[in-house]
CSV table of C-alpha atoms and ligand atoms in Angstrom, one decimal:
chain,number,residue,atom,x,y,z
A,1,UNK,CA,-8.2,19.6,-17.8
A,2,UNK,CA,-4.4,19.8,-17.8
A,3,UNK,CA,-3.2,16.3,-18.7
A,4,UNK,CA,-0.2,15.5,-20.8
A,5,UNK,CA,0.1,13.2,-23.8
A,6,UNK,CA,-1.0,9.6,-23.2
A,7,UNK,CA,1.3,7.0,-21.8
A,8,UNK,CA,0.8,3.2,-21.8
A,9,UNK,CA,-0.5,1.8,-18.6
A,10,UNK,CA,0.4,-0.3,-16.7
A,11,UNK,CA,3.8,1.4,-16.6
A,12,UNK,CA,6.8,-0.8,-17.5
A,13,UNK,CA,8.1,-2.8,-14.6
A,14,UNK,CA,11.7,-2.6,-13.4
A,15,UNK,CA,13.5,-5.9,-14.2
A,16,UNK,CA,14.5,-6.3,-10.6
A,17,UNK,CA,12.2,-6.1,-7.6
A,18,UNK,CA,12.6,-2.4,-7.6
A,19,UNK,CA,10.4,0.6,-8.2
A,20,UNK,CA,10.8,2.2,-11.6
A,21,UNK,CA,11.5,5.9,-11.2
A,22,UNK,CA,8.7,6.6,-13.6
A,23,UNK,CA,6.2,5.7,-10.9
A,24,UNK,CA,7.5,8.4,-8.7
A,25,UNK,CA,7.5,11.0,-11.5
A,26,UNK,CA,3.8,10.4,-12.1
A,27,UNK,CA,3.0,12.3,-8.9
A,28,UNK,CA,3.9,15.6,-10.5
A,29,UNK,CA,0.7,15.6,-12.4
A,30,UNK,CA,-2.6,14.9,-10.6
A,31,UNK,CA,-4.1,13.5,-13.8
A,32,UNK,CA,-2.3,11.6,-16.5
A,33,UNK,CA,-3.8,10.4,-19.8
A,34,UNK,CA,-3.1,6.8,-20.3
A,35,UNK,CA,-3.8,4.1,-22.9
A,36,UNK,CA,-5.1,0.8,-21.5
A,37,UNK,CA,-3.9,-2.7,-22.8
A,38,UNK,CA,-7.1,-2.7,-25.0
A,39,UNK,CA,-5.9,0.5,-26.7
A,40,UNK,CA,-8.7,2.5,-25.1
A,41,UNK,CA,-8.0,5.8,-23.4
A,42,UNK,CA,-8.4,6.5,-19.7
A,43,UNK,CA,-7.4,9.0,-17.0
A,44,UNK,CA,-5.1,8.0,-14.2
A,45,UNK,CA,-5.4,9.9,-10.8
A,46,UNK,CA,-2.0,9.9,-9.3
A,47,UNK,CA,-2.0,11.8,-5.9
A,48,UNK,CA,-2.8,10.0,-2.7
A,49,UNK,CA,-5.2,12.6,-1.3
A,50,UNK,CA,-7.2,12.6,-4.6
A,51,UNK,CA,-7.2,8.9,-4.9
A,52,UNK,CA,-8.3,8.3,-1.3
A,53,UNK,CA,-11.1,10.9,-1.7
A,54,UNK,CA,-12.3,9.6,-5.0
A,55,UNK,CA,-12.5,6.0,-3.7
A,56,UNK,CA,-15.5,7.3,-1.7
A,57,UNK,CA,-17.0,9.5,-4.4
A,58,UNK,CA,-20.3,8.2,-5.9
A,59,UNK,CA,-19.8,10.4,-9.0
A,60,UNK,CA,-17.3,7.7,-10.0
A,61,UNK,CA,-19.4,4.7,-10.9
A,62,UNK,CA,-18.1,1.1,-10.7
A,63,UNK,CA,-20.7,0.1,-13.2
A,64,UNK,CA,-18.6,0.6,-16.3
A,65,UNK,CA,-20.1,-2.0,-18.6
A,66,UNK,CA,-20.9,-0.8,-22.1
A,67,UNK,CA,-20.0,2.8,-21.5
A,68,UNK,CA,-16.4,3.0,-20.2
A,69,UNK,CA,-13.2,2.1,-21.9
A,70,UNK,CA,-12.2,-1.6,-21.7
A,71,UNK,CA,-9.1,-3.0,-19.9
A,72,UNK,CA,-8.6,-5.8,-22.3
A,73,UNK,CA,-9.8,-6.2,-25.9
A,74,UNK,CA,-10.0,-9.9,-25.6
A,75,UNK,CA,-11.5,-10.3,-22.1
A,76,UNK,CA,-14.7,-8.9,-20.7
A,77,UNK,CA,-14.0,-10.2,-17.2
A,78,UNK,CA,-13.7,-6.6,-16.1
A,79,UNK,CA,-17.3,-5.6,-16.8
A,80,UNK,CA,-20.4,-7.5,-16.1
A,81,UNK,CA,-23.8,-6.3,-17.4
A,82,UNK,CA,-25.7,-8.4,-14.8
A,83,UNK,CA,-24.1,-6.9,-11.8
A,84,UNK,CA,-24.7,-3.3,-10.8
A,85,UNK,CA,-21.6,-2.5,-8.7
A,86,UNK,CA,-22.9,0.7,-7.3
A,87,UNK,CA,-24.9,1.3,-4.1
A,88,UNK,CA,-27.5,0.6,-2.8
A,89,UNK,CA,-27.7,-2.8,-4.5
A,90,UNK,CA,-24.0,-3.4,-4.0
A,91,UNK,CA,-24.2,-2.7,-0.3
A,92,UNK,CA,-26.9,-5.3,0.3
A,93,UNK,CA,-24.9,-8.0,-1.5
A,94,UNK,CA,-21.7,-7.0,0.1
A,95,UNK,CA,-23.0,-7.0,3.7
A,96,UNK,CA,-24.3,-10.6,3.1
A,97,UNK,CA,-20.9,-11.7,2.1
A,98,UNK,CA,-18.9,-9.7,4.6
A,99,UNK,CA,-20.2,-11.5,7.7
A,100,UNK,CA,-17.6,-14.2,6.8
A,101,UNK,CA,-14.8,-11.7,7.0
A,102,UNK,CA,-15.2,-10.2,10.4
A,103,UNK,CA,-12.1,-10.0,12.6
A,104,UNK,CA,-13.4,-12.8,14.8
A,105,UNK,CA,-14.0,-15.2,11.8
A,106,UNK,CA,-10.6,-14.4,10.4
A,107,UNK,CA,-8.9,-15.0,13.7
A,108,UNK,CA,-10.6,-18.3,14.0
A,109,UNK,CA,-9.2,-19.2,10.5
A,110,UNK,CA,-5.7,-18.2,11.6
A,111,UNK,CA,-5.2,-21.6,13.3
A,112,UNK,CA,-6.1,-23.4,10.1
A,113,UNK,CA,-3.7,-21.2,8.1
A,114,UNK,CA,-0.9,-21.9,10.5
A,115,UNK,CA,-1.3,-25.6,10.0
A,116,UNK,CA,-1.4,-25.3,6.2
A,117,UNK,CA,1.7,-23.1,6.3
A,118,UNK,CA,3.6,-25.7,8.4
A,119,UNK,CA,2.6,-28.5,6.0
A,120,UNK,CA,3.7,-26.6,2.9
A,121,UNK,CA,7.0,-25.7,4.6
A,122,UNK,CA,7.5,-29.4,5.6
A,123,UNK,CA,7.2,-30.4,2.0
A,124,UNK,CA,9.5,-27.6,0.9
A,125,UNK,CA,12.1,-28.6,3.4
A,126,UNK,CA,11.9,-32.3,2.3
A,127,UNK,CA,12.3,-31.3,-1.4
A,128,UNK,CA,15.4,-30.2,-3.4
A,129,UNK,CA,17.1,-26.8,-3.2
A,130,UNK,CA,16.6,-24.4,-4.8
A,131,UNK,CA,12.9,-24.6,-4.4
A,132,UNK,CA,10.5,-22.6,-6.5
A,133,UNK,CA,8.6,-20.4,-4.1
A,134,UNK,CA,5.5,-19.7,-6.2
A,135,UNK,CA,4.7,-23.4,-6.9
A,136,UNK,CA,5.8,-24.7,-3.5
A,137,UNK,CA,4.3,-22.1,-1.3
A,138,UNK,CA,2.8,-18.9,-2.7
A,139,UNK,CA,0.1,-20.5,-4.9
A,140,UNK,CA,-0.9,-23.5,-2.8
A,141,UNK,CA,-1.4,-21.5,0.5
A,142,UNK,CA,-4.2,-19.1,-0.6
A,143,UNK,CA,-5.8,-21.8,-2.8
A,144,UNK,CA,-6.0,-24.2,0.2
A,145,UNK,CA,-7.3,-21.4,2.4
A,146,UNK,CA,-10.0,-20.1,0.1
A,147,UNK,CA,-11.0,-23.7,-0.7
A,148,UNK,CA,-11.4,-24.4,3.0
A,149,UNK,CA,-13.5,-21.3,3.4
A,150,UNK,CA,-15.7,-21.8,0.4
A,151,UNK,CA,-15.9,-25.6,0.8
A,152,UNK,CA,-14.3,-26.5,-2.6
A,153,UNK,CA,-13.5,-30.2,-2.7
A,154,UNK,CA,-9.7,-30.8,-2.7
A,155,UNK,CA,-9.7,-32.8,-5.9
A,156,UNK,CA,-11.1,-29.7,-7.9
A,157,UNK,CA,-8.2,-27.5,-7.0
A,158,UNK,CA,-6.0,-28.0,-10.1
A,159,UNK,CA,-9.0,-27.6,-12.4
A,160,UNK,CA,-10.2,-24.4,-11.0
A,161,UNK,CA,-6.7,-23.0,-10.9
A,162,UNK,CA,-6.3,-23.7,-14.6
A,163,UNK,CA,-9.6,-22.1,-15.4
A,164,UNK,CA,-8.9,-19.0,-13.3
A,165,UNK,CA,-5.5,-18.5,-14.9
A,166,UNK,CA,-7.2,-18.5,-18.3
A,167,UNK,CA,-10.0,-16.3,-17.1
A,168,UNK,CA,-7.5,-13.7,-15.9
A,169,UNK,CA,-5.6,-13.3,-19.1
A,170,UNK,CA,-5.5,-9.7,-20.2
A,171,UNK,CA,-3.6,-10.3,-23.4
A,172,UNK,CA,-1.7,-13.6,-22.8
A,173,UNK,CA,-4.3,-15.8,-24.5
A,174,UNK,CA,-6.4,-15.4,-27.7
A,175,UNK,CA,-10.0,-14.4,-27.3
A,176,UNK,CA,-11.5,-17.8,-28.0
A,177,UNK,CA,-9.4,-19.5,-25.4
A,178,UNK,CA,-10.3,-16.9,-22.8
A,179,UNK,CA,-13.9,-17.4,-23.7
A,180,UNK,CA,-13.6,-21.1,-23.4
A,181,UNK,CA,-12.0,-20.9,-19.9
A,182,UNK,CA,-14.7,-18.4,-18.9
A,183,UNK,CA,-17.4,-20.7,-20.1
A,184,UNK,CA,-15.9,-23.8,-18.3
A,185,UNK,CA,-15.3,-21.8,-15.1
A,186,UNK,CA,-18.8,-20.6,-15.1
A,187,UNK,CA,-20.1,-24.1,-15.6
A,188,UNK,CA,-17.8,-25.5,-12.9
A,189,UNK,CA,-19.2,-22.9,-10.5
A,190,UNK,CA,-22.8,-23.8,-11.3
A,191,UNK,CA,-22.0,-27.5,-10.6
A,192,UNK,CA,-20.3,-26.6,-7.4
A,193,UNK,CA,-23.2,-24.6,-6.2
A,194,UNK,CA,-25.7,-27.3,-7.2
A,195,UNK,CA,-23.7,-29.9,-5.3
A,196,UNK,CA,-23.7,-27.6,-2.2
A,197,UNK,CA,-27.4,-27.0,-2.6
A,198,UNK,CA,-28.0,-30.8,-2.5
A,199,UNK,CA,-25.5,-31.3,0.3
A,200,UNK,CA,-24.8,-28.2,2.4
A,201,UNK,CA,-21.6,-28.1,4.4
A,202,UNK,CA,-20.1,-25.8,7.0
A,203,UNK,CA,-18.7,-23.4,4.5
A,204,UNK,CA,-19.3,-20.0,2.9
A,205,UNK,CA,-21.0,-21.2,-0.3
A,206,UNK,CA,-23.5,-23.2,1.8
A,207,UNK,CA,-24.1,-20.1,4.0
A,208,UNK,CA,-24.7,-17.9,0.9
A,209,UNK,CA,-27.0,-20.5,-0.6
A,210,UNK,CA,-29.0,-20.4,2.6
A,211,UNK,CA,-29.3,-16.6,2.6
A,212,UNK,CA,-30.3,-16.6,-1.1
A,213,UNK,CA,-32.9,-19.2,-0.4
A,214,UNK,CA,-34.4,-17.4,2.5
A,215,UNK,CA,-34.5,-14.0,0.9
A,216,UNK,CA,-33.6,-13.9,-2.8
A,217,UNK,CA,-33.9,-10.1,-2.8
A,218,UNK,CA,-30.7,-10.1,-0.8
A,219,UNK,CA,-28.8,-12.3,-3.1
A,220,UNK,CA,-30.2,-13.6,-6.4
A,221,UNK,CA,-28.9,-16.9,-7.8
A,222,UNK,CA,-26.8,-15.0,-10.4
A,223,UNK,CA,-25.3,-12.8,-7.7
A,224,UNK,CA,-24.5,-15.8,-5.6
A,225,UNK,CA,-22.6,-17.3,-8.5
A,226,UNK,CA,-20.9,-14.0,-9.2
A,227,UNK,CA,-19.7,-13.7,-5.6
A,228,UNK,CA,-18.4,-17.2,-5.5
A,229,UNK,CA,-16.5,-16.5,-8.7
A,230,UNK,CA,-15.1,-13.3,-7.4
A,231,UNK,CA,-14.1,-14.7,-4.0
A,232,UNK,CA,-12.3,-17.7,-5.5
A,233,UNK,CA,-10.4,-15.5,-7.9
A,234,UNK,CA,-9.7,-12.7,-5.4
A,235,UNK,CA,-8.8,-15.1,-2.7
A,236,UNK,CA,-6.3,-16.9,-4.8
A,237,UNK,CA,-4.2,-15.0,-7.4
A,238,UNK,CA,-3.9,-11.7,-5.6
A,239,UNK,CA,-2.6,-13.2,-2.3
A,240,UNK,CA,-0.3,-15.6,-4.2
A,241,UNK,CA,1.1,-12.9,-6.3
A,242,UNK,CA,1.5,-10.6,-3.3
A,243,UNK,CA,3.2,-13.2,-1.2
A,244,UNK,CA,5.7,-14.2,-3.9
A,245,UNK,CA,6.5,-10.6,-4.9
A,246,UNK,CA,6.7,-9.4,-1.4
A,247,UNK,CA,9.3,-12.1,-0.6
A,248,UNK,CA,11.2,-11.3,-3.8
A,249,UNK,CA,11.3,-7.6,-2.9
A,250,UNK,CA,12.4,-8.4,0.6
A,251,UNK,CA,15.1,-11.0,-0.3
A,252,UNK,CA,16.4,-8.7,-3.0
A,253,UNK,CA,17.4,-6.5,0.0
A,254,UNK,CA,19.4,-8.9,2.2
A,255,UNK,CA,20.0,-6.3,4.9
A,256,UNK,CA,16.3,-5.6,5.3
A,257,UNK,CA,15.5,-9.3,5.2
A,258,UNK,CA,18.2,-9.9,8.0
A,259,UNK,CA,16.6,-7.3,10.1
A,260,UNK,CA,13.2,-8.9,9.8
A,261,UNK,CA,14.5,-12.4,10.4
A,262,UNK,CA,16.2,-11.1,13.6
A,263,UNK,CA,12.9,-9.6,14.9
A,264,UNK,CA,9.8,-11.3,13.7
A,265,UNK,CA,7.6,-9.0,15.7
A,266,UNK,CA,8.2,-6.6,12.8
A,267,UNK,CA,6.2,-9.0,10.5
A,268,UNK,CA,2.9,-7.1,10.6
A,269,UNK,CA,4.5,-3.7,9.7
A,270,UNK,CA,6.7,-5.4,7.1
A,271,UNK,CA,3.7,-7.0,5.5
A,272,UNK,CA,2.0,-3.6,5.3
A,273,UNK,CA,5.1,-2.0,3.9
A,274,UNK,CA,5.4,-4.7,1.2
A,275,UNK,CA,1.8,-4.2,0.4
A,276,UNK,CA,2.4,-0.4,-0.1
A,277,UNK,CA,5.6,-0.9,-1.9
A,278,UNK,CA,5.6,-3.6,-4.3
A,279,UNK,CA,2.4,-3.3,-6.2
A,280,UNK,CA,1.8,-6.9,-7.1
A,281,UNK,CA,-1.1,-5.9,-9.2
A,282,UNK,CA,-2.1,-2.9,-11.1
A,283,UNK,CA,-5.0,-0.7,-10.7
A,284,UNK,CA,-6.5,-2.3,-13.8
A,285,UNK,CA,-9.3,-4.1,-12.1
A,286,UNK,CA,-10.8,-0.9,-10.7
A,287,UNK,CA,-11.9,1.0,-13.7
A,288,UNK,CA,-14.5,3.7,-12.9
A,289,UNK,CA,-16.7,5.9,-15.0
A,290,UNK,CA,-17.3,9.6,-14.2
A,291,UNK,CA,-21.0,10.3,-14.3
A,292,UNK,CA,-20.3,14.0,-13.7
A,293,UNK,CA,-17.4,16.5,-13.9
A,294,UNK,CA,-15.2,16.0,-10.9
A,295,UNK,CA,-12.8,18.6,-9.6
A,296,UNK,CA,-9.5,17.4,-8.1
A,297,UNK,CA,-8.1,18.9,-4.9
A,298,UNK,CA,-5.8,21.2,-6.6
A,299,UNK,CA,-8.9,23.2,-7.6
A,300,UNK,CA,-8.0,23.5,-11.3
A,301,UNK,CA,-7.9,20.0,-12.7
A,302,UNK,CA,-11.2,18.4,-13.7
A,303,UNK,CA,-12.1,14.9,-14.6
A,304,UNK,CA,-14.6,15.4,-17.4
A,305,UNK,CA,-18.0,13.6,-17.3
A,306,UNK,CA,-17.9,10.4,-19.4
A,307,UNK,CA,-14.2,9.7,-18.7
A,308,UNK,CA,-12.9,6.3,-17.7
A,309,UNK,CA,-10.9,6.7,-14.6
A,310,UNK,CA,-8.2,4.6,-12.8
A,311,UNK,CA,-7.3,5.4,-9.2
A,312,UNK,CA,-3.6,4.6,-9.3
A,313,UNK,CA,-1.7,2.2,-7.0
A,314,UNK,CA,1.2,4.5,-7.7
A,315,UNK,CA,-0.4,7.0,-5.2
A,316,UNK,CA,1.2,4.7,-2.6
A,317,UNK,CA,4.5,6.5,-3.7
A,318,UNK,CA,3.2,10.0,-3.1
A,319,UNK,CA,5.8,11.9,-1.1
A,320,UNK,CA,3.1,14.2,0.3
A,321,UNK,CA,1.7,11.1,2.2
A,322,UNK,CA,4.8,8.9,2.7
A,323,UNK,CA,8.2,10.0,3.9
A,324,UNK,CA,10.9,8.8,1.5
A,325,UNK,CA,8.3,6.8,-0.4
A,326,UNK,CA,10.8,4.9,-2.6
A,327,UNK,CA,12.5,3.4,0.4
A,328,UNK,CA,11.3,0.0,1.7
A,329,UNK,CA,10.9,0.7,5.4
A,330,UNK,CA,9.6,-2.2,7.4
A,331,UNK,CA,9.3,0.0,10.5
A,332,UNK,CA,6.9,2.4,8.8
A,333,UNK,CA,4.0,3.2,11.1
A,334,UNK,CA,0.6,4.7,10.2
A,335,UNK,CA,1.0,3.2,6.8
A,336,UNK,CA,-2.4,3.9,5.3
A,337,UNK,CA,-1.6,2.6,1.9
A,338,UNK,CA,-4.4,2.3,-0.7
A,339,UNK,CA,-3.5,-1.2,-2.0
A,340,UNK,CA,-6.8,-2.5,-0.7
A,341,UNK,CA,-8.7,0.6,-1.9
A,342,UNK,CA,-10.9,2.7,0.3
A,343,UNK,CA,-14.6,3.5,0.6
A,344,UNK,CA,-17.4,1.1,0.2
A,345,UNK,CA,-15.4,-1.0,-2.3
A,346,UNK,CA,-12.6,-1.6,0.2
A,347,UNK,CA,-11.2,-5.1,-0.6
A,348,UNK,CA,-13.6,-7.6,1.0
A,349,UNK,CA,-10.7,-10.0,1.6
A,350,UNK,CA,-8.2,-7.5,3.0
A,351,UNK,CA,-8.3,-8.9,6.6
A,352,UNK,CA,-8.0,-12.5,5.3
A,353,UNK,CA,-5.1,-11.6,2.9
A,354,UNK,CA,-3.3,-9.7,5.7
A,355,UNK,CA,-3.6,-12.6,8.1
A,356,UNK,CA,-2.4,-15.1,5.4
A,357,UNK,CA,0.5,-12.8,4.5
A,358,UNK,CA,1.5,-12.5,8.1
A,359,UNK,CA,1.4,-16.2,8.9
A,360,UNK,CA,3.2,-17.0,5.6
A,361,UNK,CA,6.0,-14.5,6.1
A,362,UNK,CA,6.5,-15.4,9.7
A,363,UNK,CA,6.4,-19.1,9.0
A,364,UNK,CA,8.9,-18.9,6.1
A,365,UNK,CA,11.4,-16.8,7.9
A,366,UNK,CA,11.1,-18.7,11.2
A,367,UNK,CA,11.6,-22.0,9.5
A,368,UNK,CA,14.3,-20.9,7.0
A,369,UNK,CA,16.5,-18.2,8.7
A,370,UNK,CA,18.9,-18.5,5.8
A,371,UNK,CA,16.2,-17.9,3.1
A,372,UNK,CA,17.6,-16.2,0.1
A,373,UNK,CA,17.0,-15.8,-3.7
A,374,UNK,CA,18.8,-18.5,-5.6
A,375,UNK,CA,19.2,-16.2,-8.6
A,376,UNK,CA,20.0,-12.4,-8.7
A,377,UNK,CA,16.8,-10.4,-8.3
A,378,UNK,CA,17.4,-8.8,-11.7
A,379,UNK,CA,16.9,-12.1,-13.4
A,380,UNK,CA,13.4,-12.9,-12.0
A,381,UNK,CA,10.9,-12.9,-14.7
A,382,UNK,CA,7.5,-11.2,-14.7
A,383,UNK,CA,4.5,-12.8,-16.5
A,384,UNK,CA,3.5,-11.2,-19.7
A,385,UNK,CA,-0.1,-10.4,-20.5
A,386,UNK,CA,-1.7,-11.4,-17.2
A,387,UNK,CA,-3.8,-9.3,-14.8
A,388,UNK,CA,-1.2,-9.3,-12.1
A,389,UNK,CA,2.5,-8.5,-12.4
A,390,UNK,CA,4.2,-10.7,-9.9
A,391,UNK,CA,6.9,-13.1,-10.9
A,392,UNK,CA,6.5,-16.4,-12.8
A,393,UNK,CA,9.2,-18.2,-10.8
A,394,UNK,CA,11.1,-17.3,-7.6
A,395,UNK,CA,13.9,-19.8,-6.9
A,396,UNK,CA,15.0,-19.8,-3.3
A,397,UNK,CA,17.5,-21.6,-1.1
A,398,UNK,CA,18.1,-21.6,2.7
Q,1,UNK,CA,-13.6,6.6,32.2
Q,2,UNK,CA,-12.3,9.4,30.0
Q,3,UNK,CA,-13.9,12.5,28.5
Q,4,UNK,CA,-13.5,11.1,25.0
Q,5,UNK,CA,-16.7,10.1,23.1
Q,6,UNK,CA,-16.5,7.5,20.3
Q,7,UNK,CA,-19.3,6.5,17.9
Q,8,UNK,CA,-19.4,4.7,14.6
Q,9,UNK,CA,-21.7,4.7,11.7
Q,10,UNK,CA,-22.9,1.1,11.2
Q,11,UNK,CA,-24.6,1.9,8.0
Q,12,UNK,CA,-21.4,2.9,6.2
Q,13,UNK,CA,-19.1,0.3,7.9
Q,14,UNK,CA,-17.7,-2.1,5.3
Q,15,UNK,CA,-16.3,-4.7,7.7
Q,16,UNK,CA,-12.6,-3.9,7.0
Q,17,UNK,CA,-12.0,-4.9,10.7
Q,18,UNK,CA,-9.2,-2.4,10.8
Q,19,UNK,CA,-10.5,-0.6,13.9
Q,20,UNK,CA,-11.1,-3.9,15.7
Q,21,UNK,CA,-7.6,-5.0,15.1
Q,22,UNK,CA,-6.2,-1.7,16.2
Q,23,UNK,CA,-8.3,-1.2,19.3
Q,24,UNK,CA,-10.1,-4.3,20.3
Q,25,UNK,CA,-10.9,-2.7,23.7
Q,26,UNK,CA,-13.0,-0.1,22.0
Q,27,UNK,CA,-14.3,-1.7,18.8
Q,28,UNK,CA,-15.9,-5.0,18.0
Q,29,UNK,CA,-18.2,-6.4,15.3
Q,30,UNK,CA,-21.7,-7.9,15.3
Q,31,UNK,CA,-22.5,-11.3,13.7
Q,32,UNK,CA,-22.8,-9.5,10.3
Q,33,UNK,CA,-19.4,-8.0,10.7
Q,34,UNK,CA,-20.6,-4.4,11.3
Q,35,UNK,CA,-18.7,-2.3,13.7
Q,36,UNK,CA,-19.8,-2.1,17.4
Q,37,UNK,CA,-18.4,0.4,19.8
Q,38,UNK,CA,-17.9,-1.5,23.1
Q,39,UNK,CA,-16.4,1.4,25.0
Q,40,UNK,CA,-18.0,4.7,24.1
Q,41,UNK,CA,-16.0,6.6,26.7
Q,42,UNK,CA,-12.5,5.2,26.5
Q,43,UNK,CA,-9.5,6.5,28.5
Q,44,UNK,CA,-7.9,9.7,27.3
Q,45,UNK,CA,-4.6,7.9,26.9
Q,46,UNK,CA,-6.1,6.2,23.8
Q,47,UNK,CA,-6.6,9.5,21.9
Q,48,UNK,CA,-3.7,9.0,19.5
Q,49,UNK,CA,-4.6,5.4,18.7
Q,50,UNK,CA,-8.3,6.5,18.3
Q,51,UNK,CA,-7.3,9.2,15.8
Q,52,UNK,CA,-5.3,6.6,13.9
Q,53,UNK,CA,-8.2,4.2,13.8
Q,54,UNK,CA,-10.5,7.0,12.6
Q,55,UNK,CA,-8.0,7.9,9.9
Q,56,UNK,CA,-7.6,4.3,8.9
Q,57,UNK,CA,-11.3,3.5,8.5
Q,58,UNK,CA,-11.8,3.1,4.7
Q,59,UNK,CA,-15.3,4.6,4.9
Q,60,UNK,CA,-14.7,7.3,7.5
Q,61,UNK,CA,-17.2,5.6,9.8
Q,62,UNK,CA,-15.7,6.5,13.1
Q,63,UNK,CA,-16.5,9.7,15.0
Q,64,UNK,CA,-14.5,11.2,17.9
Q,65,UNK,CA,-15.4,14.0,20.2
Q,66,UNK,CA,-13.7,15.4,23.3
Q,67,UNK,CA,-10.9,17.6,24.4
Q,68,UNK,CA,-7.7,17.4,22.3
Q,69,UNK,CA,-9.5,15.6,19.3
Q,70,UNK,CA,-8.1,17.0,16.1
Q,71,UNK,CA,-10.5,17.7,13.3
Q,72,UNK,CA,-10.8,15.0,10.7
Q,73,UNK,CA,-8.8,15.7,7.6
Q,74,UNK,CA,-10.7,18.0,5.3
Q,75,UNK,CA,-11.7,16.8,1.8
Q,76,UNK,CA,-11.7,13.1,2.7
Q,77,UNK,CA,-15.1,12.7,4.3
Q,78,UNK,CA,-17.4,10.1,3.0
Q,79,UNK,CA,-20.4,11.6,1.2
Y,1,LIG,S1,-12.5,0.5,10.3
Y,1,LIG,FE1,-14.4,1.4,9.6
Y,1,LIG,S2,-15.1,0.0,8.0
Y,1,LIG,FE2,-13.6,-1.1,9.2
Y,1,LIG,S3,-14.7,-2.3,10.7
Y,1,LIG,FE3,-14.1,-0.3,11.6
Y,1,LIG,S4,-15.9,1.1,11.2
Y,1,LIG,FE4,-16.1,-0.7,9.9
């Protein structure tokens, strides 16, 4: 193996909605030794072609619990001994859940999303300026959508948001507080599922309960709860963070924003480019464990068996795959970025997230053609010690 | 009717819906969300879009045959 001395990961963020040069420099080495927030070591795969191929490589197991390095010293969210995340078990579970995410179902939801977007924008317009985009729009939208899908009662929304935020702490909260949020969240889910069991509705949780009741070998009670937990988290924070950060990145470049405002038919390609470009998250959630030695495409670099491996989001900046990768180009076509992963673990909510991001971006820009950051981009603050690296507040005017 | 042949592996499909969005005239999904090829012999004019759809599939579940079809990129095939 030819890796260099370890660097801390995630890499430091640029203060402004810009890409640090260090991300681009990563591509020079196909494998980089890193130190996770827990202090544990791991190997980061940096090149697009390697990353894309390894997403589909069964020699990299997703079942990391108890054998791989840890992301966080204080939070074991990132490993679950009761869930075997490898095929074939994973595939059965996943196919049960995925029926809710087909193109047809997502398109049917689009109308609901449009209405939610309009209502949130109405409220924003009626309120004072500058508005705070995260609280006014980016958080509520995906929460309302995922609650609609899963059938979470509206009055529970603030509660589950508080618990998820605690649950997702990598180092922001002390261990006992994370543990307490985790416990309460788990209890809340159990109550929610019990309530749906007693009184099923027209929602995904009720559907999953029905499947689990008919054939528990497809979905055990524990797995049911695990998926509800995962869908709620994944449907909320990632989309919220992506939406806010994408807008910050865009509005930080007024000439690009103007181009998009002038031609809203570019929204889908702009959303893809912002997904590729801005890296709202990190690759932290996708630790993998090498069950064998794995050779990379350069023919000389080998991931040794027993390593903890991260497939980097930074591979979206690989010049071998993307022309002028550090440029935000909303016209980019064939943008096969790896933000949603690839292979059998391809993000289950990708189609939903895309649709929400498209509707949200279009709605915002259509409604507020003068939309702009109310503070210089350089002054936007990133959260410290959380799972995602969006912005804590994004003040906007229009 | 063209001379292209399209098929998809329903076992490896992970319901990303990418092919359905790209080429709804060729791809659809069943009630479980797994890919269905609704036009197995699409017009030759769709070659470029079909190749893009094949490339975009996260699990390499789409197969293309026929004149002018470029080989799938080496080293990226799903095991
Ligand atoms: S692109 Fe691939 S994984 Fe996605 S729906 Fe089509 S065949 Fe399935």
